[in-house]
Amino acid sequence: MKMRPGTQTGFLLCGKEWIEGESLEVRSPWDQGLVGRVTVATRADARQAVNHAVASLRRTRALPRWKRREILEDVAAALIEQKERFAQLIVAEAGKPVRLARAEVDRAVFTFKTAAEEAARLGGENIPLDLTEGNEGRWGVMQRFPVGPVLAITPFNFPLNLVAHKVAPAMAAGCPFILKPALQTPFTALALGEVILKAGWPNEALAVLPLSNADTAWLAEKEDRVKVVSFTGSAKVGWELKAHSGRKRVLLELGGNAALIVHGDWPDLDEAALRTARAAFGNAGQNCVSVQRVFVERKVFQTFLWKVVEHTAKLGVGNPSDEATEVGPLVRPGEVDRVEAWIKEAVEGGAKLVAGGERRGSVITPAILTGTKPGMKVRDEEVFGPVMTIESYEDFEQALADVNHSKYGLQAGLLTRDAGRMITAYRELEVGALIVGDTPSWRLDSMPFGGVKDSGIGREGIRSAINEMTEQRLLVMAGIS
């Protein structure tokens, strides 16, 4: 498969690369240079992919656990061997700073290794059924089986690891899958598909299809032979898919505007400020758990604010290919326009721009705002850009209420040494996970991950995703002594 920048690449279907058809130009978020052209799959191609997936289910379901584990381990080994190739693809099409791109490859390796371990552990339980007179010699076994073809719809911001979070558990579970990558970042997904096929996954059980939004919606909503839709992206699109997907299992990992509470008893404000700056502005804030809202106890507010400003000023900003860069471009020029407009709206509404917010081509320098109010987009919506608001609070209960004043609920962070406040926050905060002692951006790829409210439904994390992609069946045996 040709994966060199500037070349034409086809989609993957039944182990083959299909070049013919309408092509789409993929351009660098950094300088709009041509990365390459990819063939866009059609609705007919999608239907054919489903045909193959359905036909392959008996084979993938029958793959022994050792074989699933071996394939997943071989994928991880190939990613290690091709780390720089994948990192450069991510830089080229996603505009992610190269150091962060390499870290993403490392995370994907861990994701596939974890899936290999879970494939080996995927089992069941014995159910005692000789519990009443007359049922002697009766016993039961409960096992998990793959539900069927999985449609994985992935975003641009983690074009390798978020793909891994969908396809690795599908493979561990024995499910065929159809992968629809973001049209901004198809090449990383296609390269991964190639690696998976070389590792021994059945050809007909994998398709990587760059599809239009309309054809993707048709596949998710109308093709009943697809049994699971796993979507990561915007809340608006995700909930629309769920509303029209009938009886399919729909897993949604959607947006957030992650909040961090900093209480005055935290011992190292300087380290906390450094972590906060990196968690807010790494990859230009294009992360669903990027720190967006910070609430700081008033007695340490000024100290913390200016420490964050100081550390933010030291972040490398600019070309994602530069080893020193931490804050690169936004993915599209339209996103630069939007984020710039949201900052302006907040300032015109009375907020103070403490630092950053300057437009430099495809980059917006890290913006720190204070004096924001509910109703401002930078406070209420997911910015998905290099913008952070920092506000003070007097009362801890009010800080919790401020965090909950959001339609999103993915992750939150809490910095305090007080166990009572930790337990109160865990009980009261409406989020999928509370990270105590760190920012809400912290994530280990094996842990359950997902949100509440508009942030989604279901959980990623390998074991959780496998459970979502499998169903339990009970076998009852009678008359056996």
Tab-separated table of C-alpha atoms in Angstrom:
chain	number	residue	atom	x	y	z
A	1	MET	CA	0.000	0.000	0.000
A	2	LYS	CA	1.318	3.440	-0.919
A	3	MET	CA	1.478	5.614	2.189
A	4	ARG	CA	3.977	8.230	1.098
A	5	PRO	CA	2.770	11.833	1.460
A	6	GLY	CA	1.292	13.212	-1.732
A	7	THR	CA	0.285	9.861	-3.215
A	8	GLN	CA	-3.132	8.378	-3.930
A	9	THR	CA	-4.241	5.795	-1.376
A	10	GLY	CA	-7.238	3.503	-1.628
A	11	PHE	CA	-9.559	2.245	1.074
A	12	LEU	CA	-9.281	-1.286	2.486
A	13	LEU	CA	-11.987	-3.854	1.800
A	14	CYS	CA	-11.663	-7.646	2.051
A	15	GLY	CA	-7.874	-7.450	2.217
A	16	LYS	CA	-7.515	-5.311	-0.920
A	17	GLU	CA	-6.721	-1.662	-1.558
A	18	TRP	CA	-9.376	-0.063	-3.779
A	19	ILE	CA	-8.019	2.953	-5.666
A	20	GLU	CA	-10.739	3.682	-8.224
A	21	GLY	CA	-13.365	6.236	-7.349
A	22	GLU	CA	-13.733	9.792	-6.153
A	23	SER	CA	-10.683	11.037	-4.318
A	24	LEU	CA	-10.338	13.444	-1.421
A	25	GLU	CA	-7.365	15.698	-0.779
A	26	VAL	CA	-5.995	15.634	2.748
A	27	ARG	CA	-4.087	18.768	3.674
A	28	SER	CA	-1.735	19.569	6.507
A	29	PRO	CA	-3.346	21.561	9.352
A	30	TRP	CA	-0.031	23.375	9.751
A	31	ASP	CA	0.523	24.836	6.285
A	32	GLN	CA	-2.315	23.400	4.139
A	33	GLY	CA	0.221	21.516	2.047
A	34	LEU	CA	-1.020	18.367	0.321
A	35	VAL	CA	-0.508	15.289	2.483
A	36	GLY	CA	-2.097	12.906	0.010
A	37	ARG	CA	-5.282	11.816	-1.722
A	38	VAL	CA	-7.556	9.064	-0.506
A	39	THR	CA	-10.300	7.241	-2.379
A	40	VAL	CA	-13.682	7.871	-0.784
A	41	ALA	CA	-15.750	4.737	-0.325
A	42	THR	CA	-19.377	4.705	-1.469
A	43	ARG	CA	-22.589	3.399	0.052
A	44	ALA	CA	-22.270	0.349	-2.174
A	45	ASP	CA	-18.785	-0.265	-0.788
A	46	ALA	CA	-20.180	0.033	2.736
A	47	ARG	CA	-22.885	-2.499	1.958
A	48	GLN	CA	-20.276	-4.866	0.558
A	49	ALA	CA	-18.183	-4.413	3.715
A	50	VAL	CA	-21.175	-5.424	5.815
A	51	ASN	CA	-21.724	-8.492	3.600
A	52	HIS	CA	-18.153	-9.606	4.231
A	53	ALA	CA	-18.351	-8.818	7.954
A	54	VAL	CA	-21.505	-10.868	8.406
A	55	ALA	CA	-20.036	-13.777	6.448
A	56	SER	CA	-16.846	-13.676	8.523
A	57	LEU	CA	-18.535	-13.778	11.932
A	58	ARG	CA	-18.446	-17.579	12.219
A	59	ARG	CA	-14.716	-17.488	11.566
A	60	THR	CA	-13.858	-14.678	13.976
A	61	ARG	CA	-16.131	-16.130	16.651
A	62	ALA	CA	-14.345	-19.469	16.319
A	63	LEU	CA	-10.841	-17.979	16.534
A	64	PRO	CA	-9.301	-19.503	19.663
A	65	ARG	CA	-8.236	-17.127	22.398
A	66	TRP	CA	-4.568	-17.898	21.841
A	67	LYS	CA	-4.884	-16.857	18.198
A	68	ARG	CA	-6.661	-13.596	18.995
A	69	ARG	CA	-3.984	-12.859	21.565
A	70	GLU	CA	-1.205	-13.679	19.096
A	71	ILE	CA	-2.655	-11.375	16.409
A	72	LEU	CA	-3.057	-8.505	18.873
A	73	GLU	CA	0.492	-8.988	20.179
A	74	ASP	CA	1.827	-8.982	16.619
A	75	VAL	CA	0.015	-5.701	15.918
A	76	ALA	CA	1.625	-4.192	19.016
A	77	ALA	CA	5.042	-5.438	17.912
A	78	ALA	CA	4.576	-3.954	14.427
A	79	LEU	CA	3.643	-0.584	15.932
A	80	ILE	CA	6.818	-0.628	17.995
A	81	GLU	CA	8.856	-1.440	14.896
A	82	GLN	CA	7.105	1.238	12.807
A	83	LYS	CA	6.792	3.855	15.545
A	84	GLU	CA	8.371	6.695	13.594
A	85	ARG	CA	6.343	5.928	10.459
A	86	PHE	CA	3.094	6.204	12.387
A	87	ALA	CA	4.245	9.267	14.317
A	88	GLN	CA	5.056	11.117	11.092
A	89	LEU	CA	1.675	10.180	9.586
A	90	ILE	CA	-0.043	11.624	12.657
A	91	VAL	CA	2.008	14.819	12.415
A	92	ALA	CA	1.288	15.187	8.711
A	93	GLU	CA	-2.474	14.708	8.701
A	94	ALA	CA	-3.513	15.669	12.251
A	95	GLY	CA	-0.982	18.432	12.902
A	96	LYS	CA	-0.121	16.883	16.276
A	97	PRO	CA	3.291	17.877	17.665
A	98	VAL	CA	5.773	15.111	16.953
A	99	ARG	CA	6.579	14.374	20.592
A	100	LEU	CA	2.891	13.911	21.328
A	101	ALA	CA	2.515	11.812	18.162
A	102	ARG	CA	5.208	9.432	19.363
A	103	ALA	CA	3.512	9.244	22.738
A	104	GLU	CA	0.275	8.345	20.954
A	105	VAL	CA	1.971	5.434	19.214
A	106	ASP	CA	3.242	4.235	22.594
A	107	ARG	CA	-0.287	4.429	23.978
A	108	ALA	CA	-1.639	2.438	21.037
A	109	VAL	CA	0.970	-0.252	21.677
A	110	PHE	CA	-0.247	-0.468	25.277
A	111	THR	CA	-3.853	-0.604	24.076
A	112	PHE	CA	-3.194	-3.577	21.787
A	113	LYS	CA	-1.098	-5.352	24.431
A	114	THR	CA	-3.882	-4.895	26.962
A	115	ALA	CA	-6.409	-6.253	24.462
A	116	ALA	CA	-4.186	-9.293	23.962
A	117	GLU	CA	-4.216	-9.938	27.708
A	118	GLU	CA	-7.980	-9.492	27.888
A	119	ALA	CA	-8.495	-11.879	24.961
A	120	ALA	CA	-6.672	-14.526	26.959
A	121	ARG	CA	-8.774	-13.789	30.043
A	122	LEU	CA	-12.117	-13.705	28.245
A	123	GLY	CA	-14.034	-16.487	29.938
A	124	GLY	CA	-17.213	-17.286	31.797
A	125	GLU	CA	-18.473	-18.966	34.952
A	126	ASN	CA	-20.081	-22.161	36.128
A	127	ILE	CA	-23.633	-21.765	37.420
A	128	PRO	CA	-24.834	-24.264	40.068
A	129	LEU	CA	-28.309	-25.475	39.143
A	130	ASP	CA	-28.757	-28.496	41.424
A	131	LEU	CA	-30.208	-26.246	44.106
A	132	THR	CA	-33.657	-27.817	44.420
A	133	GLU	CA	-34.831	-31.403	44.628
A	134	GLY	CA	-35.268	-33.011	41.242
A	135	ASN	CA	-32.446	-31.022	39.579
A	136	GLU	CA	-29.627	-33.372	40.472
A	137	GLY	CA	-27.047	-33.615	37.697
A	138	ARG	CA	-28.061	-30.253	36.234
A	139	TRP	CA	-25.468	-27.522	35.790
A	140	GLY	CA	-24.879	-24.425	33.706
A	141	VAL	CA	-22.077	-22.459	32.025
A	142	MET	CA	-22.216	-18.747	31.198
A	143	GLN	CA	-19.939	-17.527	28.393
A	144	ARG	CA	-19.552	-14.332	26.405
A	145	PHE	CA	-19.915	-14.380	22.607
A	146	PRO	CA	-19.319	-11.642	20.004
A	147	VAL	CA	-22.525	-9.792	19.138
A	148	GLY	CA	-21.622	-9.282	15.479
A	149	PRO	CA	-20.145	-6.645	13.157
A	150	VAL	CA	-18.921	-3.454	14.806
A	151	LEU	CA	-18.981	-0.054	13.101
A	152	ALA	CA	-16.200	2.103	14.562
A	153	ILE	CA	-16.378	5.841	13.842
A	154	THR	CA	-13.291	7.735	14.983
A	155	PRO	CA	-12.162	11.392	15.223
A	156	PHE	CA	-9.078	13.222	14.003
A	157	ASN	CA	-7.393	14.144	17.279
A	158	PHE	CA	-6.078	10.658	18.162
A	159	PRO	CA	-6.043	9.010	14.718
A	160	LEU	CA	-4.185	5.940	15.980
A	161	ASN	CA	-5.017	5.367	19.645
A	162	LEU	CA	-8.733	6.129	19.479
A	163	VAL	CA	-8.928	3.759	16.511
A	164	ALA	CA	-7.092	1.189	18.633
A	165	HIS	CA	-9.644	1.655	21.401
A	166	LYS	CA	-12.365	0.418	19.073
A	167	VAL	CA	-10.715	-2.201	16.884
A	168	ALA	CA	-8.536	-3.875	19.554
A	169	PRO	CA	-11.476	-4.844	21.810
A	170	ALA	CA	-13.483	-5.891	18.745
A	171	MET	CA	-10.667	-8.244	17.770
A	172	ALA	CA	-10.307	-9.551	21.324
A	173	ALA	CA	-14.060	-10.211	21.408
A	174	GLY	CA	-14.058	-11.936	18.001
A	175	CYS	CA	-16.106	-9.271	16.203
A	176	PRO	CA	-15.582	-8.294	12.544
A	177	PHE	CA	-15.329	-4.523	12.209
A	178	ILE	CA	-15.786	-1.698	9.737
A	179	LEU	CA	-13.680	1.347	10.550
A	180	LYS	CA	-14.724	4.786	9.380
A	181	PRO	CA	-11.853	7.180	10.197
A	182	ALA	CA	-12.132	10.956	10.194
A	183	LEU	CA	-11.708	12.271	6.658
A	184	GLN	CA	-8.950	14.582	7.914
A	185	THR	CA	-6.902	11.607	9.130
A	186	PRO	CA	-7.497	8.508	6.975
A	187	PHE	CA	-3.881	7.518	6.345
A	188	THR	CA	-3.018	6.530	9.906
A	189	ALA	CA	-6.109	4.305	10.073
A	190	LEU	CA	-5.355	2.726	6.694
A	191	ALA	CA	-1.779	2.025	7.758
A	192	LEU	CA	-3.059	0.384	10.937
A	193	GLY	CA	-5.506	-1.709	8.907
A	194	GLU	CA	-2.621	-2.925	6.800
A	195	VAL	CA	-0.695	-3.904	9.944
A	196	ILE	CA	-3.698	-5.787	11.363
A	197	LEU	CA	-4.142	-7.795	8.172
A	198	LYS	CA	-0.447	-8.705	8.081
A	199	ALA	CA	-0.754	-9.893	11.685
A	200	GLY	CA	-3.264	-12.514	10.558
A	201	TRP	CA	-6.710	-11.026	11.128
A	202	PRO	CA	-9.135	-12.425	8.508
A	203	ASN	CA	-9.316	-10.250	5.388
A	204	GLU	CA	-13.098	-10.255	5.179
A	205	ALA	CA	-13.422	-9.243	8.858
A	206	LEU	CA	-11.808	-5.829	8.355
A	207	ALA	CA	-12.710	-2.797	6.266
A	208	VAL	CA	-11.300	0.725	6.531
A	209	LEU	CA	-13.668	3.037	4.673
A	210	PRO	CA	-13.306	6.802	4.379
A	211	LEU	CA	-17.009	7.579	3.947
A	212	SER	CA	-19.036	10.754	3.592
A	213	ASN	CA	-21.041	11.826	6.624
A	214	ALA	CA	-24.276	10.926	4.853
A	215	ASP	CA	-23.132	7.402	3.982
A	216	THR	CA	-21.742	6.910	7.471
A	217	ALA	CA	-25.106	7.894	8.943
A	218	TRP	CA	-26.852	5.485	6.569
A	219	LEU	CA	-24.539	2.662	7.629
A	220	ALA	CA	-25.048	3.394	11.337
A	221	GLU	CA	-28.778	3.938	11.184
A	222	LYS	CA	-30.166	1.771	8.364
A	223	GLU	CA	-27.908	-1.262	8.082
A	224	ASP	CA	-29.431	-3.615	10.656
A	225	ARG	CA	-26.737	-6.245	10.203
A	226	VAL	CA	-24.343	-3.920	12.042
A	227	LYS	CA	-24.821	-4.816	15.704
A	228	VAL	CA	-22.623	-2.258	17.486
A	229	VAL	CA	-21.940	1.386	16.639
A	230	SER	CA	-18.995	2.814	18.559
A	231	PHE	CA	-18.689	6.543	17.949
A	232	THR	CA	-16.237	9.151	19.219
A	233	GLY	CA	-16.946	12.718	18.184
A	234	SER	CA	-19.305	15.617	18.728
A	235	ALA	CA	-22.318	15.374	21.014
A	236	LYS	CA	-24.687	16.607	18.306
A	237	VAL	CA	-23.706	13.924	15.802
A	238	GLY	CA	-23.434	11.174	18.380
A	239	TRP	CA	-26.879	11.616	19.889
A	240	GLU	CA	-28.435	11.886	16.419
A	241	LEU	CA	-26.861	8.554	15.493
A	242	LYS	CA	-28.206	6.956	18.644
A	243	ALA	CA	-31.703	8.340	18.077
A	244	HIS	CA	-31.891	6.647	14.677
A	245	SER	CA	-29.941	3.420	15.240
A	246	GLY	CA	-32.828	1.226	16.301
A	247	ARG	CA	-31.868	-1.859	18.277
A	248	LYS	CA	-28.131	-1.566	17.728
A	249	ARG	CA	-25.861	-1.165	20.686
A	250	VAL	CA	-24.564	2.390	20.498
A	251	LEU	CA	-21.476	3.471	22.449
A	252	LEU	CA	-20.870	7.206	22.523
A	253	GLU	CA	-17.687	8.909	23.703
A	254	LEU	CA	-18.527	12.541	23.126
A	255	GLY	CA	-17.378	15.973	24.146
A	256	GLY	CA	-16.529	17.621	27.417
A	257	ASN	CA	-15.422	20.866	28.973
A	258	ALA	CA	-13.317	19.322	31.674
A	259	ALA	CA	-12.983	21.148	34.980
A	260	LEU	CA	-10.251	21.202	37.617
A	261	ILE	CA	-10.768	22.329	41.225
A	262	VAL	CA	-7.657	23.600	43.024
A	263	HIS	CA	-8.142	23.910	46.782
A	264	GLY	CA	-5.878	26.015	48.939
A	265	ASP	CA	-4.445	23.066	50.868
A	266	TRP	CA	-2.660	21.637	47.834
A	267	PRO	CA	1.064	21.652	48.740
A	268	ASP	CA	2.771	22.210	45.369
A	269	LEU	CA	0.993	24.883	43.351
A	270	ASP	CA	3.930	25.297	40.973
A	271	GLU	CA	3.860	21.665	39.842
A	272	ALA	CA	0.058	21.828	39.662
A	273	ALA	CA	0.259	24.912	37.461
A	274	LEU	CA	2.739	23.205	35.127
A	275	ARG	CA	0.510	20.125	34.798
A	276	THR	CA	-2.516	22.321	34.215
A	277	ALA	CA	-0.839	24.329	31.448
A	278	ARG	CA	0.266	21.196	29.626
A	279	ALA	CA	-3.113	19.494	30.092
A	280	ALA	CA	-4.955	22.544	28.760
A	281	PHE	CA	-2.810	23.388	25.768
A	282	GLY	CA	-1.087	20.205	24.582
A	283	ASN	CA	-2.074	19.502	20.969
A	284	ALA	CA	-3.762	22.922	20.982
A	285	GLY	CA	-6.403	21.734	23.432
A	286	GLN	CA	-7.864	19.297	20.898
A	287	ASN	CA	-8.658	16.632	23.480
A	288	CYS	CA	-12.047	15.820	24.976
A	289	VAL	CA	-10.543	15.901	28.492
A	290	SER	CA	-8.339	18.931	27.910
A	291	VAL	CA	-8.463	21.252	30.936
A	292	GLN	CA	-10.914	23.994	29.987
A	293	ARG	CA	-12.339	25.317	33.271
A	294	VAL	CA	-10.325	25.808	36.457
A	295	PHE	CA	-11.834	26.826	39.799
A	296	VAL	CA	-9.290	27.934	42.421
A	297	GLU	CA	-9.850	28.735	46.088
A	298	ARG	CA	-9.628	32.497	46.459
A	299	LYS	CA	-6.728	32.544	48.938
A	300	VAL	CA	-4.401	30.943	46.347
A	301	PHE	CA	-6.112	32.217	43.204
A	302	GLN	CA	-3.630	34.928	42.215
A	303	THR	CA	-0.627	32.752	42.986
A	304	PHE	CA	-1.949	29.856	40.938
A	305	LEU	CA	-3.149	32.034	38.054
A	306	TRP	CA	0.217	33.665	37.514
A	307	LYS	CA	2.103	30.410	37.875
A	308	VAL	CA	-0.070	28.989	35.085
A	309	VAL	CA	0.641	32.068	32.969
A	310	GLU	CA	4.359	31.642	33.620
A	311	HIS	CA	4.421	27.981	32.631
A	312	THR	CA	2.191	28.555	29.618
A	313	ALA	CA	4.614	31.147	28.273
A	314	LYS	CA	7.321	28.471	28.184
A	315	LEU	CA	5.336	26.044	26.022
A	316	GLY	CA	6.659	25.580	22.497
A	317	VAL	CA	4.146	26.914	19.970
A	318	GLY	CA	4.215	26.430	16.206
A	319	ASN	CA	5.363	23.838	13.685
A	320	PRO	CA	4.295	20.339	14.803
A	321	SER	CA	7.406	18.832	13.222
A	322	ASP	CA	9.605	20.791	15.625
A	323	GLU	CA	10.738	18.626	18.544
A	324	ALA	CA	10.163	21.516	20.981
A	325	THR	CA	6.538	22.158	19.965
A	326	GLU	CA	3.730	21.297	22.387
A	327	VAL	CA	1.018	23.575	20.964
A	328	GLY	CA	0.497	23.060	17.253
A	329	PRO	CA	-2.157	24.113	14.758
A	330	LEU	CA	-5.892	23.652	14.928
A	331	VAL	CA	-7.100	21.013	12.523
A	332	ARG	CA	-8.907	23.296	10.059
A	333	PRO	CA	-8.916	27.033	9.258
A	334	GLY	CA	-12.604	27.154	10.195
A	335	GLU	CA	-11.718	25.972	13.711
A	336	VAL	CA	-9.213	28.808	14.026
A	337	ASP	CA	-11.973	31.255	13.064
A	338	ARG	CA	-14.373	29.742	15.585
A	339	VAL	CA	-11.982	29.714	18.549
A	340	GLU	CA	-10.870	33.267	17.779
A	341	ALA	CA	-14.529	34.373	17.696
A	342	TRP	CA	-15.307	32.669	21.020
A	343	ILE	CA	-12.409	34.425	22.726
A	344	LYS	CA	-13.541	37.758	21.311
A	345	GLU	CA	-17.120	37.121	22.443
A	346	ALA	CA	-15.946	36.438	26.004
A	347	VAL	CA	-13.811	39.594	26.149
A	348	GLU	CA	-16.632	41.713	24.782
A	349	GLY	CA	-18.855	40.183	27.473
A	350	GLY	CA	-16.560	41.327	30.265
A	351	ALA	CA	-13.969	38.570	30.563
A	352	LYS	CA	-10.286	39.447	30.840
A	353	LEU	CA	-7.780	37.893	28.463
A	354	VAL	CA	-4.811	37.394	30.760
A	355	ALA	CA	-2.507	35.798	28.195
A	356	GLY	CA	-2.397	34.543	24.609
A	357	GLY	CA	-5.288	34.403	22.185
A	358	GLU	CA	-3.179	35.688	19.292
A	359	ARG	CA	-3.764	34.232	15.861
A	360	ARG	CA	-0.656	33.138	13.951
A	361	GLY	CA	-1.742	31.448	10.757
A	362	SER	CA	-3.198	28.091	11.738
A	363	VAL	CA	-2.184	28.528	15.382
A	364	ILE	CA	-3.816	30.375	18.263
A	365	THR	CA	-1.438	31.054	21.118
A	366	PRO	CA	-2.619	29.541	24.432
A	367	ALA	CA	-5.367	31.776	25.778
A	368	ILE	CA	-6.058	32.218	29.503
A	369	LEU	CA	-9.257	34.004	30.460
A	370	THR	CA	-10.694	35.048	33.799
A	371	GLY	CA	-13.865	36.867	34.759
A	372	THR	CA	-15.946	34.576	32.555
A	373	LYS	CA	-19.604	33.879	33.301
A	374	PRO	CA	-22.096	31.111	32.528
A	375	GLY	CA	-23.590	31.774	29.122
A	376	MET	CA	-20.242	32.444	27.471
A	377	LYS	CA	-19.263	29.797	24.929
A	378	VAL	CA	-15.771	29.449	26.413
A	379	ARG	CA	-17.430	28.493	29.684
A	380	ASP	CA	-20.465	26.462	28.565
A	381	GLU	CA	-19.383	24.744	25.337
A	382	GLU	CA	-16.477	22.499	24.425
A	383	VAL	CA	-13.860	24.844	22.980
A	384	PHE	CA	-11.645	22.059	21.598
A	385	GLY	CA	-8.909	24.616	21.238
A	386	PRO	CA	-6.140	26.269	23.267
A	387	VAL	CA	-8.409	28.168	25.676
A	388	MET	CA	-8.617	27.879	29.477
A	389	THR	CA	-10.719	29.838	31.958
A	390	ILE	CA	-9.548	30.282	35.556
A	391	GLU	CA	-11.959	31.546	38.229
A	392	SER	CA	-11.893	31.830	42.013
A	393	TYR	CA	-14.251	30.421	44.635
A	394	GLU	CA	-14.828	30.943	48.357
A	395	ASP	CA	-16.934	27.903	49.164
A	396	PHE	CA	-16.042	24.337	48.105
A	397	GLU	CA	-19.691	23.414	47.632
A	398	GLN	CA	-20.035	26.314	45.201
A	399	ALA	CA	-17.017	25.070	43.265
A	400	LEU	CA	-18.727	21.687	42.897
A	401	ALA	CA	-21.867	23.425	41.684
A	402	ASP	CA	-19.815	25.405	39.163
A	403	VAL	CA	-18.303	22.208	37.778
A	404	ASN	CA	-21.764	20.645	37.485
A	405	HIS	CA	-23.106	23.735	35.717
A	406	SER	CA	-22.435	22.099	32.356
A	407	LYS	CA	-24.263	19.907	29.914
A	408	TYR	CA	-21.128	17.767	29.754
A	409	GLY	CA	-19.750	15.308	32.296
A	410	LEU	CA	-16.698	13.409	31.080
A	411	GLN	CA	-13.909	13.820	33.648
A	412	ALA	CA	-13.020	16.298	36.390
A	413	GLY	CA	-9.888	16.854	38.422
A	414	LEU	CA	-9.471	17.740	42.093
A	415	LEU	CA	-6.388	18.955	43.944
A	416	THR	CA	-6.901	18.755	47.700
A	417	ARG	CA	-5.376	16.893	50.654
A	418	ASP	CA	-8.669	16.638	52.510
A	419	ALA	CA	-10.282	13.182	52.369
A	420	GLY	CA	-13.698	14.573	53.220
A	421	ARG	CA	-13.629	16.896	50.218
A	422	MET	CA	-12.506	14.022	47.996
A	423	ILE	CA	-15.448	11.880	49.044
A	424	THR	CA	-17.885	14.789	48.749
A	425	ALA	CA	-16.635	15.584	45.243
A	426	TYR	CA	-16.821	11.927	44.219
A	427	ARG	CA	-20.415	11.787	45.422
A	428	GLU	CA	-21.581	15.125	44.027
A	429	LEU	CA	-19.764	15.680	40.729
A	430	GLU	CA	-21.722	14.572	37.662
A	431	VAL	CA	-18.851	13.084	35.676
A	432	GLY	CA	-17.752	9.704	34.385
A	433	ALA	CA	-14.515	9.878	36.381
A	434	LEU	CA	-13.002	12.075	39.079
A	435	ILE	CA	-9.205	12.314	39.024
A	436	VAL	CA	-7.921	13.254	42.489
A	437	GLY	CA	-4.376	14.550	42.686
A	438	ASP	CA	-4.074	15.350	38.991
A	439	THR	CA	-5.816	17.108	36.130
A	440	PRO	CA	-8.912	15.684	34.391
A	441	SER	CA	-6.748	14.997	31.345
A	442	TRP	CA	-5.084	12.005	33.001
A	443	ARG	CA	-6.042	8.675	31.485
A	444	LEU	CA	-4.661	5.159	31.491
A	445	ASP	CA	-5.804	3.351	28.385
A	446	SER	CA	-6.883	0.222	30.244
A	447	MET	CA	-9.290	2.019	32.594
A	448	PRO	CA	-13.040	2.432	31.953
A	449	PHE	CA	-13.478	5.744	30.143
A	450	GLY	CA	-16.668	7.580	29.308
A	451	GLY	CA	-19.070	10.210	30.527
A	452	VAL	CA	-22.546	11.167	31.595
A	453	LYS	CA	-25.022	13.800	30.417
A	454	ASP	CA	-24.060	15.011	26.917
A	455	SER	CA	-20.627	13.386	27.193
A	456	GLY	CA	-21.948	10.013	26.106
A	457	ILE	CA	-23.062	6.549	27.082
A	458	GLY	CA	-21.145	3.312	27.597
A	459	ARG	CA	-17.463	2.936	28.408
A	460	GLU	CA	-14.229	2.518	26.518
A	461	GLY	CA	-11.160	0.919	28.056
A	462	ILE	CA	-10.454	-2.563	26.757
A	463	ARG	CA	-12.343	-4.753	29.209
A	464	SER	CA	-15.315	-2.399	29.292
A	465	ALA	CA	-15.458	-2.238	25.496
A	466	ILE	CA	-15.231	-6.026	25.181
A	467	ASN	CA	-18.219	-6.340	27.491
A	468	GLU	CA	-20.126	-3.904	25.274
A	469	MET	CA	-19.233	-5.919	22.150
A	470	THR	CA	-20.179	-9.314	23.550
A	471	GLU	CA	-23.337	-10.927	24.913
A	472	GLN	CA	-23.802	-13.569	27.571
A	473	ARG	CA	-25.259	-16.975	26.749
A	474	LEU	CA	-26.227	-19.625	29.262
A	475	LEU	CA	-25.747	-23.329	28.553
A	476	VAL	CA	-27.831	-25.619	30.769
A	477	MET	CA	-26.903	-29.299	30.905
A	478	ALA	CA	-29.317	-31.822	32.424
A	479	GLY	CA	-28.993	-35.470	33.385
A	480	ILE	CA	-25.219	-35.377	33.728
A	481	SER	CA	-23.682	-36.793	36.894
